[in-house]
Amino acid sequence: MRTHALKQSLAVLGALSLATVTLTACGGTSAASDEKVVTVYSADGLKGENGDGWYDKVFKEFEKETGIKVKYVEGGSGEMVQRAVREKSNTQADVLVTLPPFIQQADAKGLLAAYEPEGADQVDAADKAPDAKWTSVVNNYFGFIYNKKRLADPPRTWEELLDPAYKEKIQYSTPGVAGDGTAVLIKAMHDFGGKEPAMEYLKRLQTNNVGPSASTGKLAPKVDKGELLVANGDVQMNYAQSKDMPNLAIWFPAKGDGKPTSFALPYAAGLLAKAPHSENGKKLLDFLLSETAQRDVSAVGGGFAARKDIKATDANATELNGLLEGVEIFEPDWADIGTNLDTYIDAWKTATGS
């Protein structure tokens, strides 16, 4: 009798266990969704070469405060969007951080879910999506770099870069793959007054250009060593790199006798649709826009705070603002660029034979 009763009890327990597992699976509370992890796909620039960048500090503080581990994947802006597109049916990342126009492109491809992080009310309307699909977390500006040790007279204009002295000493990252590479096209089209004259110039520049580079961040070490004399970049990334690369200097090309120009190129973050750890992604976005993290943008990251209520007064902030003195800041037509980006990239490929 006891043996029979024991068998019945075990059978009941087994059935209950199976029911529990089935209900848990049906309810959507899977082990994956409870996992204390968040995966970030990001454009390069915010993580330090020696583990001392803004991401390094903020991610460490986030992990300590929440117990959520940050898994970080880095590449060019276009590269990160393309990866997310390939994984759309089986999303692997939770948060996407890219430069324009790739964040808009990600939204157009249905990759982003609406979420307004805490603190987003302090971000200018121009630096976030009206439907809360993305918001800037670090403000930034497009620029170029040169080797100040090798060049006693730094370049000032686009035209100077056509000089034979720069043959195979210039390189810019690949438009359509890297955000800063795409920015080369945007600035050239603005400065030269349209697509055709810009492509004609870039065709001429190709004589001195080393060739494509998927990552802008990899160009700075080459400039610092003198392998290159000039490359493209952005203010935040290059300013941060200059702390360990003493030969780097930032500049903004002008056309002819005109003023040097630049435009805002912020790091914009969005929550990926069907993110495997959506709630963790939301927590990270909140943390990136927190007052604590934003106060470190200039002091640690060498960038500009996205929140307008953060008034940085550290030495980096003062120097960064000084870099932009006398530079004309224009606002690209991001709607046009988002719509016609492929056309502009194809025109560049045709002009340069890339």
JSON list of N, CA and C in Angstrom, two decimals, residues 85-139:
[
{"chain": "A", "resi": 85, "resn": "VAL", "atom": "N", "xyz": [19.69, 44.51, -38.71]},
{"chain": "A", "resi": 85, "resn": "VAL", "atom": "CA", "xyz": [18.75, 44.13, -39.77]},
{"chain": "A", "resi": 85, "resn": "VAL", "atom": "C", "xyz": [18.83, 42.62, -40.02]},
{"chain": "A", "resi": 86, "resn": "ARG", "atom": "N", "xyz": [20.05, 42.09, -40.10]},
{"chain": "A", "resi": 86, "resn": "ARG", "atom": "CA", "xyz": [20.23, 40.65, -40.33]},
{"chain": "A", "resi": 86, "resn": "ARG", "atom": "C", "xyz": [19.61, 39.82, -39.22]},
{"chain": "A", "resi": 87, "resn": "GLU", "atom": "N", "xyz": [19.59, 40.38, -38.00]},
{"chain": "A", "resi": 87, "resn": "GLU", "atom": "CA", "xyz": [19.09, 39.64, -36.84]},
{"chain": "A", "resi": 87, "resn": "GLU", "atom": "C", "xyz": [17.64, 39.97, -36.50]},
{"chain": "A", "resi": 88, "resn": "LYS", "atom": "N", "xyz": [16.97, 40.68, -37.40]},
{"chain": "A", "resi": 88, "resn": "LYS", "atom": "CA", "xyz": [15.63, 41.19, -37.09]},
{"chain": "A", "resi": 88, "resn": "LYS", "atom": "C", "xyz": [14.65, 40.10, -36.68]},
{"chain": "A", "resi": 89, "resn": "SER", "atom": "N", "xyz": [14.76, 38.93, -37.29]},
{"chain": "A", "resi": 89, "resn": "SER", "atom": "CA", "xyz": [13.85, 37.84, -36.95]},
{"chain": "A", "resi": 89, "resn": "SER", "atom": "C", "xyz": [14.25, 37.13, -35.66]},
{"chain": "A", "resi": 90, "resn": "ASN", "atom": "N", "xyz": [15.45, 37.42, -35.19]},
{"chain": "A", "resi": 90, "resn": "ASN", "atom": "CA", "xyz": [15.95, 36.83, -33.95]},
{"chain": "A", "resi": 90, "resn": "ASN", "atom": "C", "xyz": [16.86, 37.85, -33.26]},
{"chain": "A", "resi": 91, "resn": "THR", "atom": "N", "xyz": [16.25, 38.91, -32.75]},
{"chain": "A", "resi": 91, "resn": "THR", "atom": "CA", "xyz": [17.00, 40.06, -32.22]},
{"chain": "A", "resi": 91, "resn": "THR", "atom": "C", "xyz": [17.94, 39.65, -31.10]},
{"chain": "A", "resi": 92, "resn": "GLN", "atom": "N", "xyz": [19.20, 40.07, -31.22]},
{"chain": "A", "resi": 92, "resn": "GLN", "atom": "CA", "xyz": [20.22, 39.70, -30.25]},
{"chain": "A", "resi": 92, "resn": "GLN", "atom": "C", "xyz": [20.58, 40.84, -29.30]},
{"chain": "A", "resi": 93, "resn": "ALA", "atom": "N", "xyz": [20.40, 42.08, -29.75]},
{"chain": "A", "resi": 93, "resn": "ALA", "atom": "CA", "xyz": [20.79, 43.24, -28.94]},
{"chain": "A", "resi": 93, "resn": "ALA", "atom": "C", "xyz": [19.56, 43.91, -28.34]},
{"chain": "A", "resi": 94, "resn": "ASP", "atom": "N", "xyz": [19.80, 44.75, -27.34]},
{"chain": "A", "resi": 94, "resn": "ASP", "atom": "CA", "xyz": [18.72, 45.47, -26.67]},
{"chain": "A", "resi": 94, "resn": "ASP", "atom": "C", "xyz": [18.74, 46.96, -26.95]},
{"chain": "A", "resi": 95, "resn": "VAL", "atom": "N", "xyz": [19.94, 47.52, -27.08]},
{"chain": "A", "resi": 95, "resn": "VAL", "atom": "CA", "xyz": [20.11, 48.96, -27.29]},
{"chain": "A", "resi": 95, "resn": "VAL", "atom": "C", "xyz": [21.02, 49.18, -28.49]},
{"chain": "A", "resi": 96, "resn": "LEU", "atom": "N", "xyz": [20.63, 50.13, -29.34]},
{"chain": "A", "resi": 96, "resn": "LEU", "atom": "CA", "xyz": [21.43, 50.50, -30.51]},
{"chain": "A", "resi": 96, "resn": "LEU", "atom": "C", "xyz": [21.85, 51.96, -30.36]},
{"chain": "A", "resi": 97, "resn": "VAL", "atom": "N", "xyz": [23.15, 52.24, -30.55]},
{"chain": "A", "resi": 97, "resn": "VAL", "atom": "CA", "xyz": [23.67, 53.60, -30.49]},
{"chain": "A", "resi": 97, "resn": "VAL", "atom": "C", "xyz": [24.43, 53.88, -31.78]},
{"chain": "A", "resi": 98, "resn": "THR", "atom": "N", "xyz": [23.96, 54.84, -32.56]},
{"chain": "A", "resi": 98, "resn": "THR", "atom": "CA", "xyz": [24.63, 55.18, -33.83]},
{"chain": "A", "resi": 98, "resn": "THR", "atom": "C", "xyz": [24.60, 56.69, -34.05]},
{"chain": "A", "resi": 99, "resn": "LEU", "atom": "N", "xyz": [25.38, 57.12, -35.02]},
{"chain": "A", "resi": 99, "resn": "LEU", "atom": "CA", "xyz": [25.35, 58.52, -35.46]},
{"chain": "A", "resi": 99, "resn": "LEU", "atom": "C", "xyz": [24.28, 58.69, -36.53]},
{"chain": "A", "resi": 100, "resn": "PRO", "atom": "N", "xyz": [23.76, 59.91, -36.71]},
{"chain": "A", "resi": 100, "resn": "PRO", "atom": "CA", "xyz": [22.87, 60.17, -37.85]},
{"chain": "A", "resi": 100, "resn": "PRO", "atom": "C", "xyz": [23.64, 60.01, -39.15]},
{"chain": "A", "resi": 101, "resn": "PRO", "atom": "N", "xyz": [23.01, 59.64, -40.26]},
{"chain": "A", "resi": 101, "resn": "PRO", "atom": "CA", "xyz": [21.58, 59.38, -40.39]},
{"chain": "A", "resi": 101, "resn": "PRO", "atom": "C", "xyz": [21.20, 57.93, -40.12]},
{"chain": "A", "resi": 102, "resn": "PHE", "atom": "N", "xyz": [22.11, 57.18, -39.51]},
{"chain": "A", "resi": 102, "resn": "PHE", "atom": "CA", "xyz": [21.87, 55.74, -39.34]},
{"chain": "A", "resi": 102, "resn": "PHE", "atom": "C", "xyz": [20.83, 55.43, -38.27]},
{"chain": "A", "resi": 103, "resn": "ILE", "atom": "N", "xyz": [20.68, 56.30, -37.28]},
{"chain": "A", "resi": 103, "resn": "ILE", "atom": "CA", "xyz": [19.63, 56.06, -36.29]},
{"chain": "A", "resi": 103, "resn": "ILE", "atom": "C", "xyz": [18.27, 56.25, -36.95]},
{"chain": "A", "resi": 104, "resn": "GLN", "atom": "N", "xyz": [18.17, 57.24, -37.85]},
{"chain": "A", "resi": 104, "resn": "GLN", "atom": "CA", "xyz": [16.91, 57.43, -38.59]},
{"chain": "A", "resi": 104, "resn": "GLN", "atom": "C", "xyz": [16.68, 56.26, -39.54]},
{"chain": "A", "resi": 105, "resn": "GLN", "atom": "N", "xyz": [17.76, 55.75, -40.12]},
{"chain": "A", "resi": 105, "resn": "GLN", "atom": "CA", "xyz": [17.65, 54.60, -41.02]},
{"chain": "A", "resi": 105, "resn": "GLN", "atom": "C", "xyz": [17.17, 53.37, -40.25]},
{"chain": "A", "resi": 106, "resn": "ALA", "atom": "N", "xyz": [17.70, 53.18, -39.04]},
{"chain": "A", "resi": 106, "resn": "ALA", "atom": "CA", "xyz": [17.27, 52.05, -38.20]},
{"chain": "A", "resi": 106, "resn": "ALA", "atom": "C", "xyz": [15.79, 52.15, -37.90]},
{"chain": "A", "resi": 107, "resn": "ASP", "atom": "N", "xyz": [15.32, 53.35, -37.63]},
{"chain": "A", "resi": 107, "resn": "ASP", "atom": "CA", "xyz": [13.90, 53.56, -37.35]},
{"chain": "A", "resi": 107, "resn": "ASP", "atom": "C", "xyz": [13.06, 53.25, -38.59]},
{"chain": "A", "resi": 108, "resn": "ALA", "atom": "N", "xyz": [13.51, 53.72, -39.76]},
{"chain": "A", "resi": 108, "resn": "ALA", "atom": "CA", "xyz": [12.78, 53.48, -41.00]},
{"chain": "A", "resi": 108, "resn": "ALA", "atom": "C", "xyz": [12.69, 52.00, -41.34]},
{"chain": "A", "resi": 109, "resn": "LYS", "atom": "N", "xyz": [13.67, 51.22, -40.88]},
{"chain": "A", "resi": 109, "resn": "LYS", "atom": "CA", "xyz": [13.68, 49.78, -41.14]},
{"chain": "A", "resi": 109, "resn": "LYS", "atom": "C", "xyz": [12.90, 48.99, -40.09]},
{"chain": "A", "resi": 110, "resn": "GLY", "atom": "N", "xyz": [12.25, 49.71, -39.18]},
{"chain": "A", "resi": 110, "resn": "GLY", "atom": "CA", "xyz": [11.43, 49.04, -38.17]},
{"chain": "A", "resi": 110, "resn": "GLY", "atom": "C", "xyz": [12.22, 48.37, -37.06]},
{"chain": "A", "resi": 111, "resn": "LEU", "atom": "N", "xyz": [13.45, 48.84, -36.82]},
{"chain": "A", "resi": 111, "resn": "LEU", "atom": "CA", "xyz": [14.31, 48.20, -35.82]},
{"chain": "A", "resi": 111, "resn": "LEU", "atom": "C", "xyz": [14.08, 48.71, -34.41]},
{"chain": "A", "resi": 112, "resn": "LEU", "atom": "N", "xyz": [13.46, 49.88, -34.26]},
{"chain": "A", "resi": 112, "resn": "LEU", "atom": "CA", "xyz": [13.38, 50.52, -32.96]},
{"chain": "A", "resi": 112, "resn": "LEU", "atom": "C", "xyz": [11.98, 50.51, -32.36]},
{"chain": "A", "resi": 113, "resn": "ALA", "atom": "N", "xyz": [11.94, 50.40, -31.04]},
{"chain": "A", "resi": 113, "resn": "ALA", "atom": "CA", "xyz": [10.68, 50.47, -30.29]},
{"chain": "A", "resi": 113, "resn": "ALA", "atom": "C", "xyz": [10.61, 51.81, -29.57]},
{"chain": "A", "resi": 114, "resn": "ALA", "atom": "N", "xyz": [9.41, 52.33, -29.42]},
{"chain": "A", "resi": 114, "resn": "ALA", "atom": "CA", "xyz": [9.24, 53.62, -28.75]},
{"chain": "A", "resi": 114, "resn": "ALA", "atom": "C", "xyz": [9.53, 53.48, -27.25]},
{"chain": "A", "resi": 115, "resn": "TYR", "atom": "N", "xyz": [10.40, 54.34, -26.75]},
{"chain": "A", "resi": 115, "resn": "TYR", "atom": "CA", "xyz": [10.66, 54.44, -25.31]},
{"chain": "A", "resi": 115, "resn": "TYR", "atom": "C", "xyz": [11.33, 55.77, -25.03]},
{"chain": "A", "resi": 116, "resn": "GLU", "atom": "N", "xyz": [10.74, 56.54, -24.14]},
{"chain": "A", "resi": 116, "resn": "GLU", "atom": "CA", "xyz": [11.30, 57.83, -23.76]},
{"chain": "A", "resi": 116, "resn": "GLU", "atom": "C", "xyz": [12.03, 57.69, -22.43]},
{"chain": "A", "resi": 117, "resn": "PRO", "atom": "N", "xyz": [13.36, 57.72, -22.45]},
{"chain": "A", "resi": 117, "resn": "PRO", "atom": "CA", "xyz": [14.12, 57.54, -21.21]},
{"chain": "A", "resi": 117, "resn": "PRO", "atom": "C", "xyz": [13.88, 58.69, -20.23]},
{"chain": "A", "resi": 118, "resn": "GLU", "atom": "N", "xyz": [14.07, 58.39, -18.97]},
{"chain": "A", "resi": 118, "resn": "GLU", "atom": "CA", "xyz": [14.01, 59.44, -17.96]},
{"chain": "A", "resi": 118, "resn": "GLU", "atom": "C", "xyz": [15.09, 60.48, -18.26]},
{"chain": "A", "resi": 119, "resn": "GLY", "atom": "N", "xyz": [14.71, 61.74, -18.24]},
{"chain": "A", "resi": 119, "resn": "GLY", "atom": "CA", "xyz": [15.66, 62.81, -18.55]},
{"chain": "A", "resi": 119, "resn": "GLY", "atom": "C", "xyz": [15.56, 63.28, -19.99]},
{"chain": "A", "resi": 120, "resn": "ALA", "atom": "N", "xyz": [14.80, 62.55, -20.83]},
{"chain": "A", "resi": 120, "resn": "ALA", "atom": "CA", "xyz": [14.69, 62.93, -22.24]},
{"chain": "A", "resi": 120, "resn": "ALA", "atom": "C", "xyz": [13.97, 64.26, -22.42]},
{"chain": "A", "resi": 121, "resn": "ASP", "atom": "N", "xyz": [13.22, 64.68, -21.40]},
{"chain": "A", "resi": 121, "resn": "ASP", "atom": "CA", "xyz": [12.55, 65.98, -21.48]},
{"chain": "A", "resi": 121, "resn": "ASP", "atom": "C", "xyz": [13.55, 67.13, -21.49]},
{"chain": "A", "resi": 122, "resn": "GLN", "atom": "N", "xyz": [14.78, 66.85, -21.07]},
{"chain": "A", "resi": 122, "resn": "GLN", "atom": "CA", "xyz": [15.83, 67.88, -21.05]},
{"chain": "A", "resi": 122, "resn": "GLN", "atom": "C", "xyz": [16.70, 67.86, -22.32]},
{"chain": "A", "resi": 123, "resn": "VAL", "atom": "N", "xyz": [16.34, 67.01, -23.28]},
{"chain": "A", "resi": 123, "resn": "VAL", "atom": "CA", "xyz": [17.05, 66.93, -24.55]},
{"chain": "A", "resi": 123, "resn": "VAL", "atom": "C", "xyz": [16.31, 67.77, -25.59]},
{"chain": "A", "resi": 124, "resn": "ASP", "atom": "N", "xyz": [17.04, 68.60, -26.32]},
{"chain": "A", "resi": 124, "resn": "ASP", "atom": "CA", "xyz": [16.41, 69.45, -27.34]},
{"chain": "A", "resi": 124, "resn": "ASP", "atom": "C", "xyz": [15.62, 68.61, -28.33]},
{"chain": "A", "resi": 125, "resn": "ALA", "atom": "N", "xyz": [14.52, 69.18, -28.81]},
{"chain": "A", "resi": 125, "resn": "ALA", "atom": "CA", "xyz": [13.64, 68.46, -29.74]},
{"chain": "A", "resi": 125, "resn": "ALA", "atom": "C", "xyz": [14.39, 68.01, -30.99]},
{"chain": "A", "resi": 126, "resn": "ALA", "atom": "N", "xyz": [15.37, 68.80, -31.44]},
{"chain": "A", "resi": 126, "resn": "ALA", "atom": "CA", "xyz": [16.12, 68.44, -32.65]},
{"chain": "A", "resi": 126, "resn": "ALA", "atom": "C", "xyz": [17.02, 67.24, -32.43]},
{"chain": "A", "resi": 127, "resn": "ASP", "atom": "N", "xyz": [17.26, 66.89, -31.16]},
{"chain": "A", "resi": 127, "resn": "ASP", "atom": "CA", "xyz": [18.18, 65.80, -30.84]},
{"chain": "A", "resi": 127, "resn": "ASP", "atom": "C", "xyz": [17.47, 64.53, -30.37]},
{"chain": "A", "resi": 128, "resn": "LYS", "atom": "N", "xyz": [16.20, 64.42, -30.68]},
{"chain": "A", "resi": 128, "resn": "LYS", "atom": "CA", "xyz": [15.45, 63.20, -30.34]},
{"chain": "A", "resi": 128, "resn": "LYS", "atom": "C", "xyz": [14.29, 63.04, -31.31]},
{"chain": "A", "resi": 129, "resn": "ALA", "atom": "N", "xyz": [13.80, 61.81, -31.43]},
{"chain": "A", "resi": 129, "resn": "ALA", "atom": "CA", "xyz": [12.69, 61.53, -32.33]},
{"chain": "A", "resi": 129, "resn": "ALA", "atom": "C", "xyz": [11.37, 61.97, -31.69]},
{"chain": "A", "resi": 130, "resn": "PRO", "atom": "N", "xyz": [10.47, 62.56, -32.45]},
{"chain": "A", "resi": 130, "resn": "PRO", "atom": "CA", "xyz": [9.20, 63.00, -31.88]},
{"chain": "A", "resi": 130, "resn": "PRO", "atom": "C", "xyz": [8.33, 61.85, -31.38]},
{"chain": "A", "resi": 131, "resn": "ASP", "atom": "N", "xyz": [8.58, 60.64, -31.91]},
{"chain": "A", "resi": 131, "resn": "ASP", "atom": "CA", "xyz": [7.80, 59.48, -31.48]},
{"chain": "A", "resi": 131, "resn": "ASP", "atom": "C", "xyz": [8.55, 58.63, -30.46]},
{"chain": "A", "resi": 132, "resn": "ALA", "atom": "N", "xyz": [9.61, 59.18, -29.87]},
{"chain": "A", "resi": 132, "resn": "ALA", "atom": "CA", "xyz": [10.38, 58.52, -28.79]},
{"chain": "A", "resi": 132, "resn": "ALA", "atom": "C", "xyz": [11.10, 57.25, -29.24]},
{"chain": "A", "resi": 133, "resn": "LYS", "atom": "N", "xyz": [11.38, 57.14, -30.54]},
{"chain": "A", "resi": 133, "resn": "LYS", "atom": "CA", "xyz": [12.12, 55.96, -31.02]},
{"chain": "A", "resi": 133, "resn": "LYS", "atom": "C", "xyz": [13.62, 56.05, -30.71]},
{"chain": "A", "resi": 134, "resn": "TRP", "atom": "N", "xyz": [14.14, 57.26, -30.56]},
{"chain": "A", "resi": 134, "resn": "TRP", "atom": "CA", "xyz": [15.56, 57.43, -30.22]},
{"chain": "A", "resi": 134, "resn": "TRP", "atom": "C", "xyz": [15.78, 58.78, -29.58]},
{"chain": "A", "resi": 135, "resn": "THR", "atom": "N", "xyz": [16.86, 58.89, -28.83]},
{"chain": "A", "resi": 135, "resn": "THR", "atom": "CA", "xyz": [17.25, 60.17, -28.25]},
{"chain": "A", "resi": 135, "resn": "THR", "atom": "C", "xyz": [18.77, 60.25, -28.16]},
{"chain": "A", "resi": 136, "resn": "SER", "atom": "N", "xyz": [19.31, 61.44, -28.31]},
{"chain": "A", "resi": 136, "resn": "SER", "atom": "CA", "xyz": [20.76, 61.62, -28.21]},
{"chain": "A", "resi": 136, "resn": "SER", "atom": "C", "xyz": [21.20, 61.43, -26.76]},
{"chain": "A", "resi": 137, "resn": "VAL", "atom": "N", "xyz": [22.32, 60.76, -26.57]},
{"chain": "A", "resi": 137, "resn": "VAL", "atom": "CA", "xyz": [22.87, 60.58, -25.22]},
{"chain": "A", "resi": 137, "resn": "VAL", "atom": "C", "xyz": [24.19, 61.32, -25.05]},
{"chain": "A", "resi": 138, "resn": "VAL", "atom": "N", "xyz": [24.87, 61.61, -26.17]},
{"chain": "A", "resi": 138, "resn": "VAL", "atom": "CA", "xyz": [26.09, 62.42, -26.16]},
{"chain": "A", "resi": 138, "resn": "VAL", "atom": "C", "xyz": [26.07, 63.30, -27.40]},
{"chain": "A", "resi": 139, "resn": "ASN", "atom": "N", "xyz": [26.16, 64.60, -27.20]},
{"chain": "A", "resi": 139, "resn": "ASN", "atom": "CA", "xyz": [26.23, 65.49, -28.35]},
{"chain": "A", "resi": 139, "resn": "ASN", "atom": "C", "xyz": [27.67, 65.57, -28.86]}
]
